[in-house]
Amino acid sequence: MGLTSEQVQTIRSTAPILQEHGNTITTSFYSTMLKEVPDLKNVFNQANQVNGHQPAALAASLHAYATNIDDLGALSPAVEKICQKHASLYIQPKQYEVVGEYLLRAMGEVLGSALTPEVLDAWTAAYWQLANLMITREEQLVQDADGWTDWREFRIADKVKESEVITSFYLEPVDKKPLPSFMPGQYISVQTYIPKLGYRQSRQYSLSDAPHADWYRISVKKEEDLNLEHPEVHKHPGLISNILHDEKNIGDILEVSHPAGEFFLDTEGDLGCPIVLLSAGVGITPMMSMLDTLVANGTDQPITFVHGAHSFAQRAFSSQLQTITHSHPHVRYVSFIKNPDVHDSAKDHHYDYTGREDVKKLDRVRNLFLDNDTTRYFVCGPNSFMDDVWHSLTEMGVGKDRIKMEVFGTGMPTTN
């Protein structure tokens, strides 16, 4: 049942209040809920609680929801992103009941008398309108996962160091059942129990190779300056990546969810048109999946793979990329190195440009295929990098519908 016109007007009228007090509401919400329902610590990224990213993201979502309450289509990309992640974490409908209870309670505690009975009724109806939409979508996503409806045990079959900071993990299902395929660019969630914390934590990692029936590959960056023995280690965003690098070995077991994510290359819809893959740092991982899939499928469509790294030692997959370009003339590889120290211990010192990756330095026709209005652009890396690429491409006349971007973590890139 939809909202009444009066409720729509009421929700819209609260947008300025949420813009001012939203972060206070969501911070109180998470703090109280996780204290009183500690089992949910297994679900929520605790580092994002401490650094404030999750409360800020929810506050922004609430404000956007209130602003667009009569035009939910405007929120579809953000809602789909959240639903994909929820499905990968196997969020249950009953958990929406808990979230709704604590969120509305936090609104009351922060807004006080401003949360009149009429406003509370409107927000209760609005919450469940969105919650039911998301529950339905998430149930569909899980049903579409070839019978993979819960966490599944995977064994680390191999660990391969790709650079000074990135290591690939080859994961095989313990039950030996064939793995479903996926769209290149999608991710899996990896979950592990952390004894020193007393609960599980999960993180999403892009699949970094073409689909295989027997194994998946993720390539994980190790965050620096993290001591796993520090008493407040849970506050660090690189906790799980460091555990994978330092504590998980070949033969160890991880819990893994089915592939998910709304950022991907459509192997049918994007077939035949030029493809430009732009990445920086560990943002290279979904791009490797896209390129490996295109090459495995035998496509001859023009492809440019552009990557930026801080140094030769921190750059991953360069040798593989050069091998692909040498054997596939329709593929071009362009490398930016921010600090090209020739005394770097890395063996491969090939690169094309010095400094931070800059799309404007690329040849508009040879590298970016700007002469073809069907060209598709895929972008992944730090938010500042993606913002720069977005603005550069749109200034060059590329339509927004031809640019796809992936954010690691919470939030969305700036696209206006």
Short mmCIF file of C-alpha atoms in Angstrom, two decimals:
data_model
loop_
_atom_site.label_atom_id
_atom_site.label_comp_id
_atom_site.label_asym_id
_atom_site.label_seq_id
_atom_site.Cartn_x
_atom_site.Cartn_y
_atom_site.Cartn_z
CA MET A 1 0.00 0.00 0.00
CA GLY A 2 1.46 3.34 -1.05
CA LEU A 3 1.76 6.52 0.93
CA THR A 4 -1.12 8.98 1.00
CA SER A 5 -0.61 12.38 -0.58
CA GLU A 6 -0.58 13.88 2.92
CA GLN A 7 2.16 11.48 4.01
CA VAL A 8 4.21 12.30 0.90
CA GLN A 9 3.99 15.98 1.72
CA THR A 10 4.92 15.29 5.36
CA ILE A 11 7.98 13.25 4.40
CA ARG A 12 9.13 15.88 1.92
CA SER A 13 8.76 18.59 4.55
CA THR A 14 11.21 16.74 6.83
CA ALA A 15 14.06 16.86 4.27
CA PRO A 16 15.60 20.07 5.72
CA ILE A 17 15.45 18.59 9.23
CA LEU A 18 17.17 15.43 8.04
CA GLN A 19 19.81 17.44 6.26
CA GLU A 20 20.60 19.20 9.53
CA HIS A 21 20.17 16.38 12.03
CA GLY A 22 20.48 13.23 9.89
CA ASN A 23 23.98 12.29 10.95
CA THR A 24 23.09 12.69 14.64
CA ILE A 25 20.06 10.44 14.12
CA THR A 26 21.94 7.71 12.30
CA THR A 27 24.91 7.78 14.69
CA SER A 28 22.52 7.34 17.63
CA PHE A 29 20.64 4.64 15.73
CA TYR A 30 23.68 2.48 15.05
CA SER A 31 25.16 2.98 18.51
CA THR A 32 21.98 1.96 20.35
CA MET A 33 21.05 -0.90 18.03
CA LEU A 34 24.48 -2.55 18.05
CA LYS A 35 24.67 -2.20 21.82
CA GLU A 36 21.25 -3.76 22.43
CA VAL A 37 21.36 -6.27 19.55
CA PRO A 38 25.06 -7.29 19.50
CA ASP A 39 24.44 -10.14 17.04
CA LEU A 40 24.16 -7.48 14.32
CA LYS A 41 27.87 -6.76 14.72
CA ASN A 42 28.28 -9.81 12.49
CA VAL A 43 26.45 -7.91 9.74
CA PHE A 44 27.70 -4.33 9.94
CA ASN A 45 31.24 -3.26 9.09
CA GLN A 46 32.52 -2.08 12.47
CA ALA A 47 35.29 0.04 11.01
CA ASN A 48 32.70 2.05 9.10
CA GLN A 49 30.83 2.57 12.37
CA VAL A 50 33.90 3.99 14.07
CA ASN A 51 35.04 6.22 11.22
CA GLY A 52 31.51 7.48 10.69
CA HIS A 53 31.21 6.42 7.06
CA GLN A 54 28.17 4.19 7.60
CA PRO A 55 26.13 6.72 9.65
CA ALA A 56 26.99 9.42 7.11
CA ALA A 57 25.94 7.21 4.19
CA LEU A 58 22.63 6.33 5.86
CA ALA A 59 21.97 9.98 6.73
CA ALA A 60 22.54 10.94 3.09
CA SER A 61 20.20 8.14 1.99
CA LEU A 62 17.44 9.29 4.35
CA HIS A 63 17.72 12.85 3.08
CA ALA A 64 17.67 11.66 -0.53
CA TYR A 65 14.64 9.49 0.20
CA ALA A 66 12.73 12.40 1.75
CA THR A 67 13.67 14.70 -1.12
CA ASN A 68 12.62 12.17 -3.79
CA ILE A 69 9.72 10.54 -1.96
CA ASP A 70 7.39 11.09 -4.95
CA ASP A 71 10.04 10.14 -7.54
CA LEU A 72 11.69 6.94 -6.28
CA GLY A 73 12.98 6.22 -9.76
CA ALA A 74 15.69 8.80 -9.10
CA LEU A 75 16.96 6.59 -6.28
CA SER A 76 17.00 3.36 -8.27
CA PRO A 77 20.80 3.16 -8.79
CA ALA A 78 21.51 3.72 -5.09
CA VAL A 79 18.78 1.28 -4.00
CA GLU A 80 20.05 -1.38 -6.39
CA LYS A 81 23.59 -0.98 -5.05
CA ILE A 82 22.35 -1.47 -1.49
CA CYS A 83 20.14 -4.44 -2.42
CA GLN A 84 23.03 -6.18 -4.17
CA LYS A 85 25.18 -5.80 -1.07
CA HIS A 86 22.40 -6.90 1.28
CA ALA A 87 21.77 -9.98 -0.85
CA SER A 88 25.47 -10.84 -0.75
CA LEU A 89 25.32 -10.64 3.07
CA TYR A 90 22.08 -12.66 3.25
CA ILE A 91 20.18 -9.95 5.10
CA GLN A 92 16.88 -11.36 6.38
CA PRO A 93 13.42 -9.67 6.39
CA LYS A 94 13.25 -9.87 10.19
CA GLN A 95 16.38 -7.72 10.38
CA TYR A 96 14.45 -4.94 8.64
CA GLU A 97 12.01 -5.03 11.56
CA VAL A 98 14.87 -4.45 14.00
CA VAL A 99 16.36 -1.66 11.91
CA GLY A 100 12.98 0.05 11.54
CA GLU A 101 12.33 -0.06 15.28
CA TYR A 102 15.68 1.47 16.21
CA LEU A 103 15.74 4.01 13.39
CA LEU A 104 12.35 5.45 14.33
CA ARG A 105 13.36 5.44 17.98
CA ALA A 106 16.51 7.42 17.14
CA MET A 107 14.42 9.94 15.20
CA GLY A 108 12.28 10.45 18.28
CA GLU A 109 15.26 10.83 20.59
CA VAL A 110 16.98 13.40 18.39
CA LEU A 111 14.00 15.35 17.05
CA GLY A 112 11.92 15.31 20.22
CA SER A 113 8.61 17.18 19.85
CA ALA A 114 9.35 17.79 16.17
CA LEU A 115 8.52 14.12 15.58
CA THR A 116 4.78 14.60 15.90
CA PRO A 117 2.41 11.62 15.65
CA GLU A 118 1.69 12.62 12.04
CA VAL A 119 5.39 12.71 11.16
CA LEU A 120 6.03 9.40 12.93
CA ASP A 121 3.14 7.72 11.10
CA ALA A 122 4.37 9.07 7.78
CA TRP A 123 7.93 7.92 8.36
CA THR A 124 6.76 4.49 9.57
CA ALA A 125 4.82 4.08 6.33
CA ALA A 126 7.72 5.45 4.27
CA TYR A 127 10.22 3.14 5.94
CA TRP A 128 8.14 0.06 5.22
CA GLN A 129 7.44 1.17 1.67
CA LEU A 130 11.17 1.19 0.98
CA ALA A 131 11.92 -1.84 3.16
CA ASN A 132 9.35 -4.01 1.38
CA LEU A 133 10.70 -2.93 -2.00
CA MET A 134 14.22 -3.88 -0.92
CA ILE A 135 13.17 -7.16 0.71
CA THR A 136 11.45 -8.21 -2.51
CA ARG A 137 14.46 -7.30 -4.66
CA GLU A 138 16.94 -9.02 -2.34
CA GLU A 139 14.88 -12.20 -2.23
CA GLN A 140 14.86 -12.20 -6.03
CA LEU A 141 18.64 -11.75 -6.19
CA VAL A 142 19.22 -14.69 -3.83
CA GLN A 143 16.74 -16.86 -5.73
CA ASP A 144 18.65 -16.11 -8.94
CA ALA A 145 21.94 -17.34 -7.44
CA ASP A 146 21.62 -20.95 -8.65
CA GLY A 147 20.53 -22.31 -5.27
CA TRP A 148 23.31 -20.54 -3.38
CA THR A 149 21.27 -19.07 -0.53
CA ASP A 150 23.67 -18.90 2.42
CA TRP A 151 27.34 -18.59 3.32
CA ARG A 152 29.41 -21.35 1.75
CA GLU A 153 32.80 -22.68 2.87
CA PHE A 154 35.74 -22.12 0.52
CA ARG A 155 39.33 -23.29 0.92
CA ILE A 156 42.25 -21.05 0.00
CA ALA A 157 43.85 -23.09 -2.78
CA ASP A 158 46.67 -20.66 -3.53
CA LYS A 159 48.07 -17.24 -2.66
CA VAL A 160 49.96 -15.33 -5.35
CA LYS A 161 51.72 -12.03 -4.70
CA GLU A 162 50.83 -9.68 -7.56
CA SER A 163 52.65 -6.61 -6.24
CA GLU A 164 54.15 -5.15 -3.09
CA VAL A 165 50.63 -4.55 -1.73
CA ILE A 166 48.24 -6.83 -3.67
CA THR A 167 47.93 -10.60 -3.28
CA SER A 168 45.58 -12.89 -5.20
CA PHE A 169 43.62 -15.57 -3.36
CA TYR A 170 42.38 -18.58 -5.32
CA LEU A 171 39.29 -19.94 -3.58
CA GLU A 172 37.81 -23.41 -4.12
CA PRO A 173 34.43 -24.57 -2.73
CA VAL A 174 34.78 -27.21 -0.02
CA ASP A 175 31.68 -29.01 -1.30
CA LYS A 176 33.27 -29.29 -4.79
CA LYS A 177 30.02 -28.25 -6.47
CA PRO A 178 30.42 -26.28 -9.72
CA LEU A 179 30.44 -22.53 -9.22
CA PRO A 180 27.92 -20.29 -10.96
CA SER A 181 29.22 -17.87 -13.53
CA PHE A 182 29.12 -14.13 -12.92
CA MET A 183 29.22 -10.85 -14.76
CA PRO A 184 32.80 -9.52 -14.96
CA GLY A 185 33.12 -6.67 -12.48
CA GLN A 186 30.99 -8.25 -9.75
CA TYR A 187 32.20 -9.12 -6.25
CA ILE A 188 31.84 -11.78 -3.59
CA SER A 189 31.56 -11.21 0.15
CA VAL A 190 34.17 -12.93 2.31
CA GLN A 191 33.37 -13.55 5.96
CA THR A 192 35.55 -14.79 8.80
CA TYR A 193 35.22 -15.11 12.56
CA ILE A 194 37.60 -12.88 14.53
CA PRO A 195 38.30 -14.44 17.96
CA LYS A 196 39.71 -11.27 19.52
CA LEU A 197 36.48 -9.43 18.65
CA GLY A 198 34.06 -12.26 19.35
CA TYR A 199 32.07 -11.83 16.14
CA ARG A 200 32.28 -12.24 12.38
CA GLN A 201 33.14 -9.56 9.87
CA SER A 202 32.67 -9.57 6.13
CA ARG A 203 34.06 -7.52 3.29
CA GLN A 204 33.36 -7.35 -0.43
CA TYR A 205 36.14 -8.12 -2.92
CA SER A 206 35.88 -7.90 -6.69
CA LEU A 207 36.41 -11.10 -8.61
CA SER A 208 39.60 -10.50 -10.56
CA ASP A 209 39.53 -13.18 -13.24
CA ALA A 210 37.17 -14.57 -15.85
CA PRO A 211 34.56 -17.05 -14.54
CA HIS A 212 35.74 -20.60 -13.77
CA ALA A 213 33.62 -23.53 -12.64
CA ASP A 214 36.09 -24.73 -9.99
CA TRP A 215 37.47 -21.60 -8.37
CA TYR A 216 37.15 -17.87 -7.89
CA ARG A 217 39.98 -15.37 -7.62
CA ILE A 218 40.04 -12.19 -5.56
CA SER A 219 43.03 -9.85 -5.42
CA VAL A 220 43.29 -8.00 -2.14
CA LYS A 221 45.27 -4.90 -1.22
CA LYS A 222 46.94 -4.94 2.17
CA GLU A 223 46.36 -1.66 3.99
CA GLU A 224 49.51 -0.31 5.58
CA ASP A 225 50.22 0.78 9.17
CA LEU A 226 47.93 -1.78 10.83
CA ASN A 227 48.96 -3.82 13.87
CA LEU A 228 46.63 -6.81 14.18
CA GLU A 229 47.48 -7.04 17.89
CA HIS A 230 46.34 -3.49 18.65
CA PRO A 231 43.38 -3.50 21.09
CA GLU A 232 41.38 -1.19 18.79
CA VAL A 233 42.18 -3.05 15.58
CA HIS A 234 38.46 -3.28 14.74
CA LYS A 235 38.48 0.45 14.01
CA HIS A 236 40.82 0.07 11.04
CA PRO A 237 39.22 -0.26 7.58
CA GLY A 238 41.97 -2.65 6.50
CA LEU A 239 41.31 -5.24 9.21
CA ILE A 240 40.05 -8.08 7.02
CA SER A 241 42.50 -7.45 4.18
CA ASN A 242 45.39 -7.62 6.66
CA ILE A 243 44.02 -10.79 8.22
CA LEU A 244 43.84 -12.35 4.75
CA HIS A 245 47.43 -11.34 3.98
CA ASP A 246 49.03 -12.14 7.33
CA GLU A 247 46.93 -14.83 9.01
CA LYS A 248 45.13 -16.80 6.31
CA ASN A 249 47.18 -19.45 4.53
CA ILE A 250 46.74 -22.04 1.82
CA GLY A 251 44.28 -24.64 3.13
CA ASP A 252 42.44 -22.27 5.47
CA ILE A 253 38.67 -21.91 5.24
CA LEU A 254 36.68 -18.75 4.54
CA GLU A 255 32.94 -18.22 4.24
CA VAL A 256 31.94 -16.83 0.86
CA SER A 257 28.70 -15.52 -0.65
CA HIS A 258 27.48 -15.77 -4.24
CA PRO A 259 28.67 -13.17 -6.80
CA ALA A 260 26.77 -9.90 -6.68
CA GLY A 261 27.00 -6.25 -7.64
CA GLU A 262 25.47 -3.81 -10.10
CA PHE A 263 28.83 -2.77 -11.62
CA PHE A 264 29.70 -5.09 -14.47
CA LEU A 265 30.43 -5.42 -18.15
CA ASP A 266 27.47 -6.88 -20.01
CA THR A 267 29.03 -9.63 -22.11
CA GLU A 268 26.07 -9.41 -24.52
CA GLY A 269 24.94 -5.78 -24.41
CA ASP A 270 28.49 -4.41 -24.48
CA LEU A 271 29.64 -6.83 -27.19
CA GLY A 272 31.09 -5.23 -30.32
CA CYS A 273 31.48 -1.66 -29.07
CA PRO A 274 34.85 -0.19 -28.02
CA ILE A 275 35.66 -0.65 -24.32
CA VAL A 276 37.82 1.61 -22.14
CA LEU A 277 38.79 0.25 -18.71
CA LEU A 278 40.13 2.98 -16.40
CA SER A 279 41.47 2.13 -12.95
CA ALA A 280 43.82 3.31 -10.24
CA GLY A 281 45.40 1.29 -7.45
CA VAL A 282 43.44 -1.78 -6.37
CA GLY A 283 40.62 -0.59 -8.63
CA ILE A 284 42.38 -2.71 -11.23
CA THR A 285 40.75 -5.90 -9.87
CA PRO A 286 37.30 -5.76 -11.54
CA MET A 287 38.96 -4.50 -14.71
CA MET A 288 41.12 -7.63 -14.88
CA SER A 289 37.96 -9.72 -14.71
CA MET A 290 36.45 -7.73 -17.57
CA LEU A 291 39.55 -7.95 -19.75
CA ASP A 292 40.17 -11.64 -19.06
CA THR A 293 36.53 -12.41 -19.88
CA LEU A 294 36.63 -10.45 -23.14
CA VAL A 295 39.86 -12.16 -24.19
CA ALA A 296 38.56 -15.61 -23.19
CA ASN A 297 35.43 -14.99 -25.27
CA GLY A 298 37.56 -14.26 -28.32
CA THR A 299 36.23 -10.78 -28.95
CA ASP A 300 38.02 -8.52 -31.40
CA GLN A 301 36.37 -5.27 -30.26
CA PRO A 302 38.81 -2.41 -29.54
CA ILE A 303 39.84 -2.30 -25.86
CA THR A 304 42.02 0.16 -23.95
CA PHE A 305 43.18 -0.77 -20.46
CA VAL A 306 44.42 2.26 -18.52
CA HIS A 307 45.89 1.92 -15.02
CA GLY A 308 47.65 4.19 -12.57
CA ALA A 309 49.88 3.12 -9.66
CA HIS A 310 52.06 4.91 -7.11
CA SER A 311 55.18 2.94 -8.06
CA PHE A 312 56.42 -0.02 -10.06
CA ALA A 313 56.47 -2.15 -6.91
CA GLN A 314 52.82 -1.41 -6.13
CA ARG A 315 51.56 -2.05 -9.67
CA ALA A 316 49.82 -5.40 -10.18
CA PHE A 317 49.28 -7.55 -13.29
CA SER A 318 51.52 -5.46 -15.56
CA SER A 319 53.35 -8.45 -17.05
CA GLN A 320 50.07 -10.22 -17.75
CA LEU A 321 48.66 -7.09 -19.37
CA GLN A 322 51.70 -6.72 -21.61
CA THR A 323 51.42 -10.37 -22.64
CA ILE A 324 47.76 -9.87 -23.56
CA THR A 325 48.47 -6.77 -25.63
CA HIS A 326 51.32 -8.49 -27.49
CA SER A 327 49.09 -11.39 -28.49
CA HIS A 328 45.88 -9.39 -29.04
CA PRO A 329 46.49 -6.34 -31.25
CA HIS A 330 43.01 -4.94 -30.58
CA VAL A 331 43.95 -4.46 -26.89
CA ARG A 332 46.02 -1.47 -25.72
CA TYR A 333 47.58 -1.12 -22.26
CA VAL A 334 48.45 2.36 -20.95
CA SER A 335 50.32 2.70 -17.67
CA PHE A 336 50.69 5.76 -15.41
CA ILE A 337 53.32 5.64 -12.66
CA LYS A 338 53.18 8.44 -10.12
CA ASN A 339 56.76 7.97 -8.86
CA PRO A 340 58.78 6.12 -11.54
CA ASP A 341 61.94 5.37 -9.60
CA VAL A 342 64.15 3.31 -11.93
CA HIS A 343 65.90 1.89 -8.86
CA ASP A 344 62.61 0.34 -7.75
CA SER A 345 63.10 -3.35 -6.97
CA ALA A 346 60.26 -4.34 -9.32
CA LYS A 347 61.47 -6.09 -12.47
CA ASP A 348 58.98 -4.44 -14.82
CA HIS A 349 59.70 -0.76 -15.41
CA HIS A 350 57.47 -0.28 -18.45
CA TYR A 351 55.19 2.77 -18.31
CA ASP A 352 53.71 5.43 -20.58
CA TYR A 353 53.10 8.48 -18.39
CA THR A 354 54.59 9.98 -15.24
CA GLY A 355 52.38 11.32 -12.48
CA ARG A 356 48.80 10.87 -11.41
CA GLU A 357 46.52 9.21 -13.93
CA ASP A 358 44.96 11.88 -16.15
CA VAL A 359 42.43 10.99 -18.84
CA LYS A 360 43.16 14.25 -20.66
CA LYS A 361 46.66 13.01 -21.50
CA LEU A 362 45.28 10.08 -23.48
CA ASP A 363 44.84 10.11 -27.24
CA ARG A 364 41.18 10.88 -27.82
CA VAL A 365 40.80 8.51 -30.74
CA ARG A 366 43.48 5.86 -30.32
CA ASN A 367 43.00 5.39 -26.54
CA LEU A 368 39.55 6.76 -25.69
CA PHE A 369 37.67 6.02 -28.95
CA LEU A 370 35.84 9.34 -28.66
CA ASP A 371 35.05 9.14 -32.36
CA ASN A 372 32.65 6.28 -31.62
CA ASP A 373 29.45 7.14 -29.76
CA THR A 374 28.94 3.52 -28.66
CA THR A 375 32.15 3.34 -26.59
CA ARG A 376 31.63 2.12 -23.02
CA TYR A 377 33.77 3.42 -20.13
CA PHE A 378 34.31 1.51 -16.87
CA VAL A 379 35.97 3.32 -13.96
CA CYS A 380 37.21 2.09 -10.57
CA GLY A 381 39.62 3.55 -8.04
CA PRO A 382 39.75 6.16 -5.27
CA ASN A 383 36.76 8.52 -5.21
CA SER A 384 38.84 11.55 -6.19
CA PHE A 385 40.17 9.68 -9.21
CA MET A 386 36.69 8.62 -10.29
CA ASP A 387 35.35 12.15 -9.88
CA ASP A 388 38.16 13.47 -12.10
CA VAL A 389 37.55 10.83 -14.75
CA TRP A 390 33.81 11.47 -14.71
CA HIS A 391 34.20 15.19 -15.19
CA SER A 392 36.88 14.77 -17.86
CA LEU A 393 34.84 12.32 -19.91
CA THR A 394 31.61 14.30 -19.68
CA GLU A 395 33.48 17.48 -20.66
CA MET A 396 34.73 15.57 -23.71
CA GLY A 397 31.12 14.87 -24.68
CA VAL A 398 30.70 11.31 -23.37
CA GLY A 399 27.11 10.63 -22.33
CA LYS A 400 26.58 9.77 -18.68
CA ASP A 401 24.80 6.55 -19.64
CA ARG A 402 28.04 5.25 -21.16
CA ILE A 403 30.12 5.66 -17.98
CA LYS A 404 29.93 3.02 -15.25
CA MET A 405 31.68 3.51 -11.93
CA GLU A 406 32.42 1.29 -8.93
CA VAL A 407 32.94 2.54 -5.37
CA PHE A 408 34.80 0.32 -2.90
CA GLY A 409 33.09 0.82 0.46
CA THR A 410 30.09 3.00 1.32
CA GLY A 411 28.68 5.86 -0.68
CA MET A 412 28.51 6.82 -4.34
CA PRO A 413 30.94 8.79 -6.54
CA THR A 414 30.19 12.38 -7.44
CA THR A 415 28.44 12.35 -10.82
CA ASN A 416 27.18 15.86 -11.31
#
